[in-house]
């Protein structure tokens, strides 16, 4: 498998180099010195001292600032959701009064109790394979004529008819049984009572389950203030989820746009420097871990099966193409450039063309011929698999795989327990708590990676600015290109996505 991937990378690099040669843009990967002492560099490839061209669309202050600011906002929102879920679940486990939710008087972000439909993937793939109890409990429910109890915004008790192609799953917002009042003379028969039978002859004659207006859902013993706080908590949670979706989608799509422009036919890659690729690669690695966190945290990820599938595929393609493509090409070449040039010198091979580090044919020019010049131009590594970029990419792939498995297993456990397989309330809460504690560890990894990559991006930009190789030292500090404006305006899209969730839920239901 590994040899096949490297062989494919070799064909891709050969094709790209051939495109540049056909466009009369042959690659020059040699380092030239001003004299025989090799103490002063005259050129890196076709770039002479003071003629290195900036690329504001990639390394411009607008592009980098928008990615850094949006990622910082993303991580703050993600940890708010994760910690709120851990706090609420921990409170539910520790509390002594089962009649009220934990911290009901605090506006902690928490998911809105709603009717949830399992997605196509869960119904058609996950359940039949991993959840053998599903068919048993479904047949038992149909034979007993049970109703499915759901909580909606108008707080009515509804009935689920059998024979649908999906499951209605009850998401319990509170750990205690609801109470019911009725406007008719006799209390309504509750088919969900333990031991009750919906088809039993003991059902009251005046019970009309289709008359929802005669049945009122009462939450007790919550006070009106606690109810308002819970409603505010639900609204905050929806707004935060919308922001996570928007940030992740925009970053993933921008990374895909860059990858497509690099790998399709064109001459842009023939003049792209290793420095600019390093800036872009660190941005895309950050967007990839954000996409993994979105997949794990947002409960509505597959609410729309088509949108969820497209979003999941975009994340996978971004991981393989945007982040993995350049790294696999470097792995195929057998060498990679230094990560961060030393501040004690002003020369580095990161000014060479990016393709010089993507084909083994350039090993002699880039590495072998410069073995005695490391003090002047830096040292390229001959172990690209040990570079921090490659290690970060592999870590994201491993964590992403664990998150995918964890999310689907967590969903299976939730579905199974609603089939009454797990009866103890504390056991259910503990399972949820373990899942969210694992997500907190994922968040810590994302936060550490974001801090390091942000430091690296700004330090390498400052080094290049002070090196004297740039033809215009202020070019990447001016907000005057389309790519930078597009990145900055994407911040406005985040505010719009959050504002969409401010619509009252009753109005939204219409």
Short mmCIF file of C-alpha atoms in Angstrom, two decimals, residues 27-367:
data_model
loop_
_atom_site.label_atom_id
_atom_site.label_comp_id
_atom_site.label_asym_id
_atom_site.label_seq_id
_atom_site.Cartn_x
_atom_site.Cartn_y
_atom_site.Cartn_z
CA UNK A 27 12.96 24.40 -12.69
CA UNK A 28 16.25 25.56 -11.28
CA UNK A 29 17.01 24.06 -7.87
CA UNK A 30 20.66 25.01 -7.57
CA UNK A 31 22.08 27.40 -4.97
CA UNK A 32 24.63 29.83 -6.41
CA UNK A 33 27.22 31.71 -4.34
CA UNK A 34 28.86 35.02 -5.07
CA UNK A 35 32.40 33.63 -4.81
CA UNK A 36 34.37 30.49 -4.14
CA UNK A 37 34.26 30.94 -0.39
CA UNK A 38 30.53 30.07 -0.37
CA UNK A 39 29.85 32.59 2.36
CA UNK A 40 27.39 34.77 0.45
CA UNK A 41 24.46 33.47 -1.61
CA UNK A 42 23.81 35.02 -5.01
CA UNK A 43 20.61 33.11 -5.89
CA UNK A 44 18.31 30.29 -4.92
CA UNK A 45 17.29 28.81 -8.23
CA UNK A 46 15.93 31.63 -10.39
CA UNK A 47 15.52 33.96 -7.37
CA UNK A 48 18.30 36.48 -6.88
CA UNK A 49 18.88 38.49 -3.73
CA UNK A 50 16.19 41.16 -3.36
CA UNK A 51 13.93 39.75 -6.08
CA UNK A 52 11.85 37.20 -4.17
CA UNK A 53 8.19 37.79 -5.02
CA UNK A 54 5.57 37.92 -2.27
CA UNK A 55 2.25 36.06 -2.51
CA UNK A 56 -0.32 38.05 -0.49
CA UNK A 57 -3.15 35.64 -1.30
CA UNK A 58 -1.36 32.96 0.75
CA UNK A 59 0.92 34.78 3.20
CA UNK A 60 -0.85 38.13 3.27
CA UNK A 61 -1.88 39.59 6.59
CA UNK A 62 -5.57 39.43 5.64
CA UNK A 63 -5.49 35.71 4.83
CA UNK A 64 -3.48 34.69 7.87
CA UNK A 65 -5.35 36.95 10.31
CA UNK A 66 -8.75 35.67 9.17
CA UNK A 67 -7.66 32.04 9.58
CA UNK A 68 -6.05 32.65 12.96
CA UNK A 69 -8.98 34.70 14.30
CA UNK A 70 -11.61 32.25 13.04
CA UNK A 71 -9.70 29.26 14.43
CA UNK A 72 -9.31 30.95 17.82
CA UNK A 73 -13.07 31.62 17.83
CA UNK A 74 -13.71 28.03 16.74
CA UNK A 75 -11.62 26.58 19.58
CA UNK A 76 -13.30 28.85 22.13
CA UNK A 77 -16.76 27.76 20.97
CA UNK A 78 -15.77 24.09 20.84
CA UNK A 79 -14.38 24.05 24.37
CA UNK A 80 -17.49 25.92 25.59
CA UNK A 81 -19.69 23.15 24.22
CA UNK A 82 -17.46 20.31 25.41
CA UNK A 83 -17.03 21.67 28.93
CA UNK A 84 -20.73 22.51 29.27
CA UNK A 85 -21.64 18.94 28.32
CA UNK A 86 -19.09 17.55 30.79
CA UNK A 87 -20.36 19.85 33.57
CA UNK A 88 -24.01 18.99 32.95
CA UNK A 89 -23.38 15.26 32.71
CA UNK A 90 -21.20 15.32 35.80
CA UNK A 91 -23.92 17.25 37.63
CA UNK A 92 -26.54 14.70 36.58
CA UNK A 93 -24.38 11.89 37.95
CA UNK A 94 -23.57 13.63 41.24
CA UNK A 95 -26.91 15.28 42.03
CA UNK A 96 -29.17 13.80 44.69
CA UNK A 97 -32.43 15.24 43.39
CA UNK A 98 -33.44 13.36 40.21
CA UNK A 99 -36.43 15.65 39.66
CA UNK A 100 -34.52 18.55 38.13
CA UNK A 101 -31.69 18.87 35.57
CA UNK A 102 -28.28 19.84 36.84
CA UNK A 103 -27.53 23.59 36.88
CA UNK A 104 -30.98 24.43 35.52
CA UNK A 105 -30.71 28.03 36.72
CA UNK A 106 -27.48 28.69 34.80
CA UNK A 107 -27.45 29.54 31.07
CA UNK A 108 -24.92 26.81 30.25
CA UNK A 109 -25.01 25.78 26.58
CA UNK A 110 -26.92 22.52 26.33
CA UNK A 111 -28.66 20.74 23.44
CA UNK A 112 -32.31 21.49 22.90
CA UNK A 113 -34.65 18.54 23.64
CA UNK A 114 -36.05 17.66 20.27
CA UNK A 115 -37.28 14.87 18.10
CA UNK A 116 -34.28 13.30 16.42
CA UNK A 117 -34.32 11.15 13.32
CA UNK A 118 -31.44 8.80 12.81
CA UNK A 119 -29.58 9.41 9.58
CA UNK A 120 -29.51 7.10 6.58
CA UNK A 121 -25.98 5.99 7.45
CA UNK A 122 -26.99 5.03 10.98
CA UNK A 123 -30.15 3.21 9.85
CA UNK A 124 -28.70 1.36 6.85
CA UNK A 125 -25.10 0.67 7.90
CA UNK A 126 -24.34 1.15 11.58
CA UNK A 127 -27.43 -0.35 13.23
CA UNK A 128 -27.72 -3.65 11.31
CA UNK A 129 -24.03 -4.42 11.82
CA UNK A 130 -23.31 -3.28 15.37
CA UNK A 131 -26.68 -3.09 17.07
CA UNK A 132 -28.26 -6.59 17.07
CA UNK A 133 -30.84 -5.59 19.71
CA UNK A 134 -32.54 -3.03 17.43
CA UNK A 135 -34.74 -5.50 15.53
CA UNK A 136 -35.74 -7.31 18.73
CA UNK A 137 -36.87 -4.19 20.50
CA UNK A 138 -38.61 -2.87 17.38
CA UNK A 139 -40.65 -6.09 17.01
CA UNK A 140 -41.48 -6.03 20.72
CA UNK A 141 -42.66 -2.43 20.52
CA UNK A 142 -44.88 -3.10 17.51
CA UNK A 143 -46.39 -6.21 19.07
CA UNK A 144 -47.30 -4.22 22.19
CA UNK A 145 -48.53 -1.24 20.19
CA UNK A 146 -46.26 1.17 22.09
CA UNK A 147 -46.19 4.86 21.44
CA UNK A 148 -42.95 6.75 21.03
CA UNK A 149 -42.75 9.67 23.40
CA UNK A 150 -41.15 12.84 22.02
CA UNK A 151 -40.63 16.36 23.22
CA UNK A 152 -41.40 19.18 20.84
CA UNK A 153 -41.54 22.94 21.16
CA UNK A 154 -45.29 22.96 21.88
CA UNK A 155 -44.64 20.29 24.53
CA UNK A 156 -47.34 17.89 23.34
CA UNK A 157 -47.28 14.14 23.62
CA UNK A 158 -47.16 12.70 20.10
CA UNK A 159 -47.52 9.23 18.69
CA UNK A 160 -45.19 7.47 16.25
CA UNK A 161 -46.88 5.13 13.79
CA UNK A 162 -44.99 1.91 12.92
CA UNK A 163 -43.86 1.12 9.42
CA UNK A 164 -41.82 4.27 8.83
CA UNK A 165 -38.41 4.07 7.17
CA UNK A 166 -36.76 5.84 10.08
CA UNK A 167 -36.72 5.72 13.86
CA UNK A 168 -37.98 8.39 16.19
CA UNK A 169 -35.66 8.44 19.15
CA UNK A 170 -36.51 10.12 22.39
CA UNK A 171 -33.85 12.55 23.58
CA UNK A 172 -34.54 12.97 27.28
CA UNK A 173 -33.92 16.56 28.34
CA UNK A 174 -34.52 15.77 32.01
CA UNK A 175 -33.76 12.77 34.18
CA UNK A 176 -37.23 12.45 35.66
CA UNK A 177 -40.59 11.28 34.23
CA UNK A 178 -42.80 14.10 32.92
CA UNK A 179 -46.14 14.89 34.50
CA UNK A 180 -49.34 15.39 32.56
CA UNK A 181 -52.49 17.38 33.15
CA UNK A 182 -55.67 17.20 31.14
CA UNK A 183 -58.71 19.40 30.50
CA UNK A 184 -61.05 16.38 30.45
CA UNK A 185 -62.65 15.04 33.58
CA UNK A 186 -60.55 11.88 33.89
CA UNK A 187 -56.75 11.85 33.68
CA UNK A 188 -55.62 10.56 30.31
CA UNK A 189 -54.38 7.05 29.97
CA UNK A 190 -50.62 6.98 29.56
CA UNK A 191 -49.56 4.06 27.31
CA UNK A 192 -45.96 4.51 28.36
CA UNK A 193 -46.67 3.65 32.02
CA UNK A 194 -44.71 0.67 33.16
CA UNK A 195 -46.71 -2.46 32.49
CA UNK A 196 -49.33 -0.56 30.47
CA UNK A 197 -50.69 -1.89 27.19
CA UNK A 198 -51.91 0.52 24.50
CA UNK A 199 -54.37 -2.10 23.22
CA UNK A 200 -55.66 -3.03 26.62
CA UNK A 201 -59.38 -2.90 27.30
CA UNK A 202 -58.68 -0.99 30.51
CA UNK A 203 -58.00 2.18 28.52
CA UNK A 204 -60.43 4.93 29.58
CA UNK A 205 -63.31 5.37 27.22
CA UNK A 206 -62.90 9.14 27.02
CA UNK A 207 -59.16 8.95 26.19
CA UNK A 208 -58.52 10.47 22.79
CA UNK A 209 -54.79 10.26 21.99
CA UNK A 210 -55.20 12.21 18.76
CA UNK A 211 -56.57 15.26 20.61
CA UNK A 212 -53.25 16.87 21.45
CA UNK A 213 -54.99 19.99 22.69
CA UNK A 214 -56.40 18.03 25.63
CA UNK A 215 -52.95 17.00 26.83
CA UNK A 216 -50.50 19.44 28.32
CA UNK A 217 -46.87 18.68 29.06
CA UNK A 218 -45.86 20.07 32.44
CA UNK A 219 -42.26 20.30 33.60
CA UNK A 220 -42.10 20.22 37.37
CA UNK A 221 -40.65 21.16 39.75
CA UNK A 222 -38.78 23.70 37.60
CA UNK A 223 -39.56 27.34 38.33
CA UNK A 224 -40.39 29.81 35.59
CA UNK A 225 -36.92 31.35 35.95
CA UNK A 226 -35.26 27.96 35.45
CA UNK A 227 -37.40 27.33 32.39
CA UNK A 228 -36.30 30.64 30.89
CA UNK A 229 -32.68 29.81 31.63
CA UNK A 230 -33.05 26.41 29.98
CA UNK A 231 -34.57 28.00 26.88
CA UNK A 232 -31.70 30.49 26.77
CA UNK A 233 -29.24 27.60 27.11
CA UNK A 234 -30.83 25.86 24.13
CA UNK A 235 -30.62 29.03 22.02
CA UNK A 236 -26.95 29.53 22.90
CA UNK A 237 -26.17 25.93 21.98
CA UNK A 238 -27.82 26.27 18.55
CA UNK A 239 -25.93 29.51 17.85
CA UNK A 240 -22.60 27.96 18.80
CA UNK A 241 -23.20 24.91 16.62
CA UNK A 242 -24.04 27.14 13.64
CA UNK A 243 -20.76 29.02 14.11
CA UNK A 244 -18.78 25.76 14.20
CA UNK A 245 -20.40 24.63 10.97
CA UNK A 246 -19.69 27.90 9.20
CA UNK A 247 -16.04 28.20 10.28
CA UNK A 248 -15.19 24.60 9.45
CA UNK A 249 -16.97 24.61 6.07
CA UNK A 250 -15.29 27.82 4.91
CA UNK A 251 -11.81 26.72 5.94
CA UNK A 252 -12.17 23.29 4.35
CA UNK A 253 -13.47 24.73 1.07
CA UNK A 254 -10.67 27.32 0.92
CA UNK A 255 -8.08 24.59 1.44
CA UNK A 256 -9.67 22.54 -1.35
CA UNK A 257 -9.60 25.56 -3.67
CA UNK A 258 -5.87 25.94 -3.06
CA UNK A 259 -5.24 22.23 -3.68
CA UNK A 260 -7.22 22.22 -6.91
CA UNK A 261 -5.32 25.26 -8.18
CA UNK A 262 -2.03 23.48 -7.38
CA UNK A 263 -2.71 20.07 -8.88
CA UNK A 264 -4.68 21.01 -12.01
CA UNK A 265 -2.97 22.28 -15.13
CA UNK A 266 -1.51 25.74 -14.72
CA UNK A 267 1.72 27.62 -14.10
CA UNK A 268 1.05 28.85 -10.56
CA UNK A 269 2.79 25.85 -9.01
CA UNK A 270 5.84 26.44 -11.21
CA UNK A 271 6.60 29.72 -9.39
CA UNK A 272 5.35 28.80 -5.89
CA UNK A 273 8.07 28.84 -3.26
CA UNK A 274 8.63 26.38 -0.45
CA UNK A 275 8.12 29.24 2.01
CA UNK A 276 4.60 29.96 0.76
CA UNK A 277 3.73 26.26 0.75
CA UNK A 278 4.78 26.00 4.39
CA UNK A 279 2.47 28.89 5.29
CA UNK A 280 -0.43 27.32 3.40
CA UNK A 281 0.23 23.85 4.79
CA UNK A 282 0.12 25.06 8.38
CA UNK A 283 -3.20 26.82 7.67
CA UNK A 284 -4.69 23.71 6.06
CA UNK A 285 -3.55 21.45 8.91
CA UNK A 286 -5.41 23.75 11.29
CA UNK A 287 -8.55 23.63 9.16
CA UNK A 288 -8.36 19.82 9.05
CA UNK A 289 -8.37 19.40 12.84
CA UNK A 290 -11.21 21.94 13.01
CA UNK A 291 -13.19 19.76 10.62
CA UNK A 292 -12.54 16.71 12.79
CA UNK A 293 -13.74 18.60 15.88
CA UNK A 294 -16.87 19.76 14.07
CA UNK A 295 -17.68 16.19 13.10
CA UNK A 296 -17.32 15.01 16.69
CA UNK A 297 -19.04 17.89 18.53
CA UNK A 298 -21.96 18.99 16.34
CA UNK A 299 -24.93 16.69 16.90
CA UNK A 300 -26.69 17.96 13.73
CA UNK A 301 -23.86 16.86 11.43
CA UNK A 302 -26.02 14.25 9.68
CA UNK A 303 -29.38 15.93 10.28
CA UNK A 304 -29.44 16.43 6.52
CA UNK A 305 -27.97 13.17 5.17
CA UNK A 306 -26.86 14.69 1.85
CA UNK A 307 -25.25 17.78 3.41
CA UNK A 308 -23.59 15.67 6.10
CA UNK A 309 -22.20 13.23 3.55
CA UNK A 310 -20.86 16.03 1.32
CA UNK A 311 -19.30 17.76 4.33
CA UNK A 312 -17.70 14.52 5.49
CA UNK A 313 -16.33 13.80 2.00
CA UNK A 314 -14.94 17.34 1.73
CA UNK A 315 -13.12 16.81 5.03
CA UNK A 316 -11.65 13.54 3.81
CA UNK A 317 -10.54 15.00 0.48
CA UNK A 318 -8.99 17.97 2.26
CA UNK A 319 -7.02 15.67 4.57
CA UNK A 320 -5.74 13.60 1.63
CA UNK A 321 -5.31 16.29 -1.04
CA UNK A 322 -4.71 19.64 0.67
CA UNK A 323 -2.58 18.47 3.58
CA UNK A 324 -1.45 15.03 2.51
CA UNK A 325 -0.71 15.70 -1.18
CA UNK A 326 2.34 17.97 -0.74
CA UNK A 327 3.60 15.90 2.20
CA UNK A 328 3.40 12.64 0.24
CA UNK A 329 5.28 14.26 -2.65
CA UNK A 330 8.02 15.29 -0.21
CA UNK A 331 8.06 11.78 1.20
CA UNK A 332 8.51 10.45 -2.34
CA UNK A 333 11.47 12.79 -2.94
CA UNK A 334 13.28 11.55 0.18
CA UNK A 335 14.12 14.99 1.58
CA UNK A 336 12.42 18.13 2.88
CA UNK A 337 13.38 21.71 3.68
CA UNK A 338 14.09 23.00 7.16
CA UNK A 339 11.06 24.00 9.20
CA UNK A 340 12.26 27.28 10.71
CA UNK A 341 15.44 29.06 9.55
CA UNK A 342 17.86 30.21 12.22
CA UNK A 343 17.70 33.87 13.19
CA UNK A 344 21.53 33.99 13.01
CA UNK A 345 21.52 33.91 9.19
CA UNK A 346 19.55 35.43 6.31
CA UNK A 347 19.67 32.62 3.75
CA UNK A 348 17.57 29.49 3.47
CA UNK A 349 16.53 27.00 0.82
CA UNK A 350 12.88 27.77 1.56
CA UNK A 351 13.25 30.39 -1.20
CA UNK A 352 13.59 27.56 -3.74
CA UNK A 353 10.64 26.42 -5.82
CA UNK A 354 8.33 24.02 -4.02
CA UNK A 355 8.79 21.39 -6.75
CA UNK A 356 12.49 21.17 -5.86
CA UNK A 357 11.42 19.23 -2.76
CA UNK A 358 8.90 16.96 -4.51
CA UNK A 359 11.01 14.87 -6.86
CA UNK A 360 14.05 12.67 -6.09
CA UNK A 361 15.82 13.92 -9.23
CA UNK A 362 16.65 17.15 -7.39
CA UNK A 363 18.33 15.40 -4.44
CA UNK A 364 21.81 16.13 -5.82
CA UNK A 365 21.20 19.87 -6.31
CA UNK A 366 19.36 20.53 -3.05
CA UNK A 367 21.08 18.20 -0.59
#
